[in-house]
Amino acid sequence: NLNKLNKLDLSDNKISFIESKSFINQTDLQTLYLSVNNLTYIENETFRNLIQLKSLQLDNNQIEYLDSNLFDNCTQLEDLFLHKNRIYLIHDQNLFSKLFKLKNLNLNQNSIEFLNSNLFKDTKQLRQLNLYDNQIKNLSTEIFQNNHQLYGLD
């Protein structure tokens, strides 16, 4: 019975797929490490029940695309690490809209070309944002207008 688990480290394996119901009973999970695997896609319902999750590490995978509702129930999330993937598109401006407590977001070393001007509008607690080593060509002047706590931008 692992229902009370608060930290799970599955890093440095060869995981290429996670079933959408894999974490369904892990409502107390606060930290999830999925770094250094072979993930290319994460189903929309995968993190649905992780309502206490504070830190999610998905770095060093092969993820190309993030579904629009992927993080909707992760309202306690403070740290989100997506660096060193193959993300080229963040299509939905609401991807991070429910992440009110998000403080650290790392998207560096991907292939992102475009960021919607409203992408970070609801992440008012965001303090550190890493975007370096992407393919971003233009940024809207309004993209960080609600991020008054932001002190680190790479």
PDB file of C-alpha atoms in Angstrom:
ATOM      1  CA  ASN A   1       0.000   0.000   0.000  1.00  0.00           C
ATOM      2  CA  LEU A   2       1.754   3.103  -1.272  1.00  0.00           C
ATOM      3  CA  ASN A   3      -1.127   5.531  -0.863  1.00  0.00           C
ATOM      4  CA  LYS A   4       0.727   7.685   1.678  1.00  0.00           C
ATOM      5  CA  LEU A   5       3.856   8.015  -0.433  1.00  0.00           C
ATOM      6  CA  ASN A   6       5.045  11.644  -0.591  1.00  0.00           C
ATOM      7  CA  LYS A   7       8.165  11.266  -2.749  1.00  0.00           C
ATOM      8  CA  LEU A   8       8.682   9.009  -5.758  1.00  0.00           C
ATOM      9  CA  ASP A   9      11.884   8.852  -7.749  1.00  0.00           C
ATOM     10  CA  LEU A  10      11.651   7.039 -11.092  1.00  0.00           C
ATOM     11  CA  SER A  11      14.567   8.910 -12.621  1.00  0.00           C
ATOM     12  CA  ASP A  12      17.225   7.390 -14.806  1.00  0.00           C
ATOM     13  CA  ASN A  13      15.241   4.461 -16.095  1.00  0.00           C
ATOM     14  CA  LYS A  14      14.054   3.672 -19.583  1.00  0.00           C
ATOM     15  CA  ILE A  15      10.431   4.645 -19.107  1.00  0.00           C
ATOM     16  CA  SER A  16       8.891   5.533 -22.451  1.00  0.00           C
ATOM     17  CA  PHE A  17       5.222   5.549 -21.501  1.00  0.00           C
ATOM     18  CA  ILE A  18       3.186   6.201 -18.377  1.00  0.00           C
ATOM     19  CA  GLU A  19      -0.360   4.959 -18.240  1.00  0.00           C
ATOM     20  CA  SER A  20      -2.797   7.736 -17.438  1.00  0.00           C
ATOM     21  CA  LYS A  21      -3.926   6.016 -14.236  1.00  0.00           C
ATOM     22  CA  SER A  22      -0.443   5.248 -12.924  1.00  0.00           C
ATOM     23  CA  PHE A  23      -0.634   7.774 -10.081  1.00  0.00           C
ATOM     24  CA  ILE A  24      -4.377   7.618  -9.438  1.00  0.00           C
ATOM     25  CA  ASN A  25      -4.000   6.640  -5.748  1.00  0.00           C
ATOM     26  CA  GLN A  26      -1.054   8.891  -5.010  1.00  0.00           C
ATOM     27  CA  THR A  27      -3.002  11.869  -3.681  1.00  0.00           C
ATOM     28  CA  ASP A  28      -0.347  12.619  -1.014  1.00  0.00           C
ATOM     29  CA  LEU A  29       2.558  12.649  -3.445  1.00  0.00           C
ATOM     30  CA  GLN A  30       4.506  15.913  -3.173  1.00  0.00           C
ATOM     31  CA  THR A  31       7.605  15.211  -5.248  1.00  0.00           C
ATOM     32  CA  LEU A  32       7.785  13.208  -8.450  1.00  0.00           C
ATOM     33  CA  TYR A  33      11.021  12.596 -10.334  1.00  0.00           C
ATOM     34  CA  LEU A  34      10.678  11.322 -13.890  1.00  0.00           C
ATOM     35  CA  SER A  35      13.946  12.776 -15.170  1.00  0.00           C
ATOM     36  CA  VAL A  36      16.302  10.995 -17.543  1.00  0.00           C
ATOM     37  CA  ASN A  37      13.872   8.597 -19.140  1.00  0.00           C
ATOM     38  CA  ASN A  38      12.564   8.115 -22.667  1.00  0.00           C
ATOM     39  CA  LEU A  39       9.208   9.843 -22.322  1.00  0.00           C
ATOM     40  CA  THR A  40       7.951  11.388 -25.543  1.00  0.00           C
ATOM     41  CA  TYR A  41       4.381  12.139 -24.543  1.00  0.00           C
ATOM     42  CA  ILE A  42       2.391  12.341 -21.327  1.00  0.00           C
ATOM     43  CA  GLU A  43      -1.318  11.662 -21.402  1.00  0.00           C
ATOM     44  CA  ASN A  44      -3.647  14.369 -20.183  1.00  0.00           C
ATOM     45  CA  GLU A  45      -4.960  12.483 -17.139  1.00  0.00           C
ATOM     46  CA  THR A  46      -1.563  11.328 -15.861  1.00  0.00           C
ATOM     47  CA  PHE A  47      -1.203  13.897 -13.058  1.00  0.00           C
ATOM     48  CA  ARG A  48      -4.900  14.386 -12.411  1.00  0.00           C
ATOM     49  CA  ASN A  49      -4.958  13.106  -8.810  1.00  0.00           C
ATOM     50  CA  LEU A  50      -1.662  14.610  -7.733  1.00  0.00           C
ATOM     51  CA  ILE A  51      -3.354  17.413  -5.855  1.00  0.00           C
ATOM     52  CA  GLN A  52      -0.523  17.808  -3.299  1.00  0.00           C
ATOM     53  CA  LEU A  53       2.296  17.742  -5.839  1.00  0.00           C
ATOM     54  CA  LYS A  54       4.842  20.525  -5.233  1.00  0.00           C
ATOM     55  CA  SER A  55       7.744  19.460  -7.429  1.00  0.00           C
ATOM     56  CA  LEU A  56       7.626  17.702 -10.796  1.00  0.00           C
ATOM     57  CA  GLN A  57      10.788  16.855 -12.671  1.00  0.00           C
ATOM     58  CA  LEU A  58      10.326  15.810 -16.283  1.00  0.00           C
ATOM     59  CA  ASP A  59      13.697  17.001 -17.561  1.00  0.00           C
ATOM     60  CA  ASN A  60      16.032  15.041 -19.812  1.00  0.00           C
ATOM     61  CA  ASN A  61      13.363  13.158 -21.712  1.00  0.00           C
ATOM     62  CA  GLN A  62      12.152  13.316 -25.311  1.00  0.00           C
ATOM     63  CA  ILE A  63       8.872  15.165 -24.712  1.00  0.00           C
ATOM     64  CA  GLU A  64       7.738  17.126 -27.760  1.00  0.00           C
ATOM     65  CA  TYR A  65       4.299  18.356 -26.825  1.00  0.00           C
ATOM     66  CA  LEU A  66       2.345  19.194 -23.663  1.00  0.00           C
ATOM     67  CA  ASP A  67      -1.426  18.737 -23.563  1.00  0.00           C
ATOM     68  CA  SER A  68      -3.408  21.780 -22.518  1.00  0.00           C
ATOM     69  CA  ASN A  69      -4.918  20.263 -19.350  1.00  0.00           C
ATOM     70  CA  LEU A  70      -1.905  18.286 -18.246  1.00  0.00           C
ATOM     71  CA  PHE A  71      -1.285  20.279 -15.043  1.00  0.00           C
ATOM     72  CA  ASP A  72      -4.834  21.425 -14.257  1.00  0.00           C
ATOM     73  CA  ASN A  73      -5.168  19.652 -10.908  1.00  0.00           C
ATOM     74  CA  CYS A  74      -1.612  20.338  -9.806  1.00  0.00           C
ATOM     75  CA  THR A  75      -2.585  23.576  -8.097  1.00  0.00           C
ATOM     76  CA  GLN A  76       0.064  23.172  -5.365  1.00  0.00           C
ATOM     77  CA  LEU A  77       2.911  22.836  -7.855  1.00  0.00           C
ATOM     78  CA  GLU A  78       5.845  25.156  -7.095  1.00  0.00           C
ATOM     79  CA  ASP A  79       8.661  23.669  -9.181  1.00  0.00           C
ATOM     80  CA  LEU A  80       8.291  22.367 -12.721  1.00  0.00           C
ATOM     81  CA  PHE A  81      11.333  21.137 -14.598  1.00  0.00           C
ATOM     82  CA  LEU A  82      10.878  20.508 -18.320  1.00  0.00           C
ATOM     83  CA  HIS A  83      14.371  21.322 -19.543  1.00  0.00           C
ATOM     84  CA  LYS A  84      16.356  19.217 -21.995  1.00  0.00           C
ATOM     85  CA  ASN A  85      13.379  17.841 -23.856  1.00  0.00           C
ATOM     86  CA  ARG A  86      12.227  18.359 -27.437  1.00  0.00           C
ATOM     87  CA  ILE A  87       9.299  20.656 -26.724  1.00  0.00           C
ATOM     88  CA  TYR A  88       8.710  22.737 -29.814  1.00  0.00           C
ATOM     89  CA  LEU A  89       5.204  23.960 -29.182  1.00  0.00           C
ATOM     90  CA  ILE A  90       3.252  25.177 -26.198  1.00  0.00           C
ATOM     91  CA  HIS A  91       0.019  25.592 -28.033  1.00  0.00           C
ATOM     92  CA  ASP A  92      -2.438  26.453 -25.309  1.00  0.00           C
ATOM     93  CA  GLN A  93      -2.110  29.743 -23.464  1.00  0.00           C
ATOM     94  CA  ASN A  94      -3.805  28.068 -20.472  1.00  0.00           C
ATOM     95  CA  LEU A  95      -1.212  25.333 -19.969  1.00  0.00           C
ATOM     96  CA  PHE A  96       0.052  26.917 -16.733  1.00  0.00           C
ATOM     97  CA  SER A  97      -3.149  28.785 -15.838  1.00  0.00           C
ATOM     98  CA  LYS A  98      -4.000  26.653 -12.775  1.00  0.00           C
ATOM     99  CA  LEU A  99      -0.453  26.744 -11.398  1.00  0.00           C
ATOM    100  CA  PHE A 100      -1.048  29.670  -9.058  1.00  0.00           C
ATOM    101  CA  LYS A 101       1.811  28.693  -6.729  1.00  0.00           C
ATOM    102  CA  LEU A 102       4.400  28.018  -9.424  1.00  0.00           C
ATOM    103  CA  LYS A 103       7.723  29.608  -8.445  1.00  0.00           C
ATOM    104  CA  ASN A 104      10.292  27.898 -10.653  1.00  0.00           C
ATOM    105  CA  LEU A 105       9.790  26.899 -14.266  1.00  0.00           C
ATOM    106  CA  ASN A 106      12.619  25.513 -16.332  1.00  0.00           C
ATOM    107  CA  LEU A 107      12.028  25.205 -20.081  1.00  0.00           C
ATOM    108  CA  ASN A 108      15.601  25.660 -21.257  1.00  0.00           C
ATOM    109  CA  GLN A 109      17.225  23.527 -23.929  1.00  0.00           C
ATOM    110  CA  ASN A 110      14.092  22.675 -25.864  1.00  0.00           C
ATOM    111  CA  SER A 111      13.047  23.741 -29.349  1.00  0.00           C
ATOM    112  CA  ILE A 112      10.358  26.265 -28.419  1.00  0.00           C
ATOM    113  CA  GLU A 113       9.772  28.811 -31.173  1.00  0.00           C
ATOM    114  CA  PHE A 114       6.792  30.751 -29.869  1.00  0.00           C
ATOM    115  CA  LEU A 115       5.308  31.703 -26.499  1.00  0.00           C
ATOM    116  CA  ASN A 116       1.770  33.031 -26.321  1.00  0.00           C
ATOM    117  CA  SER A 117       1.580  36.463 -24.702  1.00  0.00           C
ATOM    118  CA  ASN A 118      -0.858  35.106 -22.078  1.00  0.00           C
ATOM    119  CA  LEU A 119       1.094  31.960 -21.217  1.00  0.00           C
ATOM    120  CA  PHE A 120       2.332  33.260 -17.847  1.00  0.00           C
ATOM    121  CA  LYS A 121      -0.554  35.581 -16.958  1.00  0.00           C
ATOM    122  CA  ASP A 122      -1.796  33.424 -14.052  1.00  0.00           C
ATOM    123  CA  THR A 123       1.598  32.423 -12.669  1.00  0.00           C
ATOM    124  CA  LYS A 124       1.871  35.497 -10.469  1.00  0.00           C
ATOM    125  CA  GLN A 125       4.182  33.779  -7.958  1.00  0.00           C
ATOM    126  CA  LEU A 126       6.722  32.871 -10.657  1.00  0.00           C
ATOM    127  CA  ARG A 127      10.212  33.837  -9.479  1.00  0.00           C
ATOM    128  CA  GLN A 128      12.586  31.966 -11.758  1.00  0.00           C
ATOM    129  CA  LEU A 129      12.004  31.233 -15.448  1.00  0.00           C
ATOM    130  CA  ASN A 130      14.597  29.539 -17.627  1.00  0.00           C
ATOM    131  CA  LEU A 131      14.092  29.766 -21.373  1.00  0.00           C
ATOM    132  CA  TYR A 132      17.638  29.792 -22.704  1.00  0.00           C
ATOM    133  CA  ASP A 133      18.752  27.635 -25.611  1.00  0.00           C
ATOM    134  CA  ASN A 134      15.400  27.525 -27.410  1.00  0.00           C
ATOM    135  CA  GLN A 135      14.387  28.828 -30.838  1.00  0.00           C
ATOM    136  CA  ILE A 136      12.263  31.769 -29.627  1.00  0.00           C
ATOM    137  CA  LYS A 137      12.252  34.538 -32.211  1.00  0.00           C
ATOM    138  CA  ASN A 138       9.882  37.108 -30.678  1.00  0.00           C
ATOM    139  CA  LEU A 139       8.438  37.851 -27.267  1.00  0.00           C
ATOM    140  CA  SER A 140       5.396  39.997 -26.676  1.00  0.00           C
ATOM    141  CA  THR A 141       5.964  43.038 -24.465  1.00  0.00           C
ATOM    142  CA  GLU A 142       3.020  41.863 -22.324  1.00  0.00           C
ATOM    143  CA  ILE A 143       4.223  38.316 -21.704  1.00  0.00           C
ATOM    144  CA  PHE A 144       5.524  39.019 -18.165  1.00  0.00           C
ATOM    145  CA  GLN A 145       3.157  41.832 -17.193  1.00  0.00           C
ATOM    146  CA  ASN A 146       1.628  39.884 -14.255  1.00  0.00           C
ATOM    147  CA  ASN A 147       4.882  38.354 -13.037  1.00  0.00           C
ATOM    148  CA  HIS A 148       5.900  40.930 -10.447  1.00  0.00           C
ATOM    149  CA  GLN A 149       7.758  38.311  -8.365  1.00  0.00           C
ATOM    150  CA  LEU A 150       9.981  37.315 -11.299  1.00  0.00           C
ATOM    151  CA  TYR A 151      13.611  38.010 -10.431  1.00  0.00           C
ATOM    152  CA  GLY A 152      15.403  35.441 -12.559  1.00  0.00           C
ATOM    153  CA  LEU A 153      14.987  35.162 -16.297  1.00  0.00           C
ATOM    154  CA  ASP A 154      17.490  33.197 -18.348  1.00  0.00           C
TER     155      ASP A 154
END
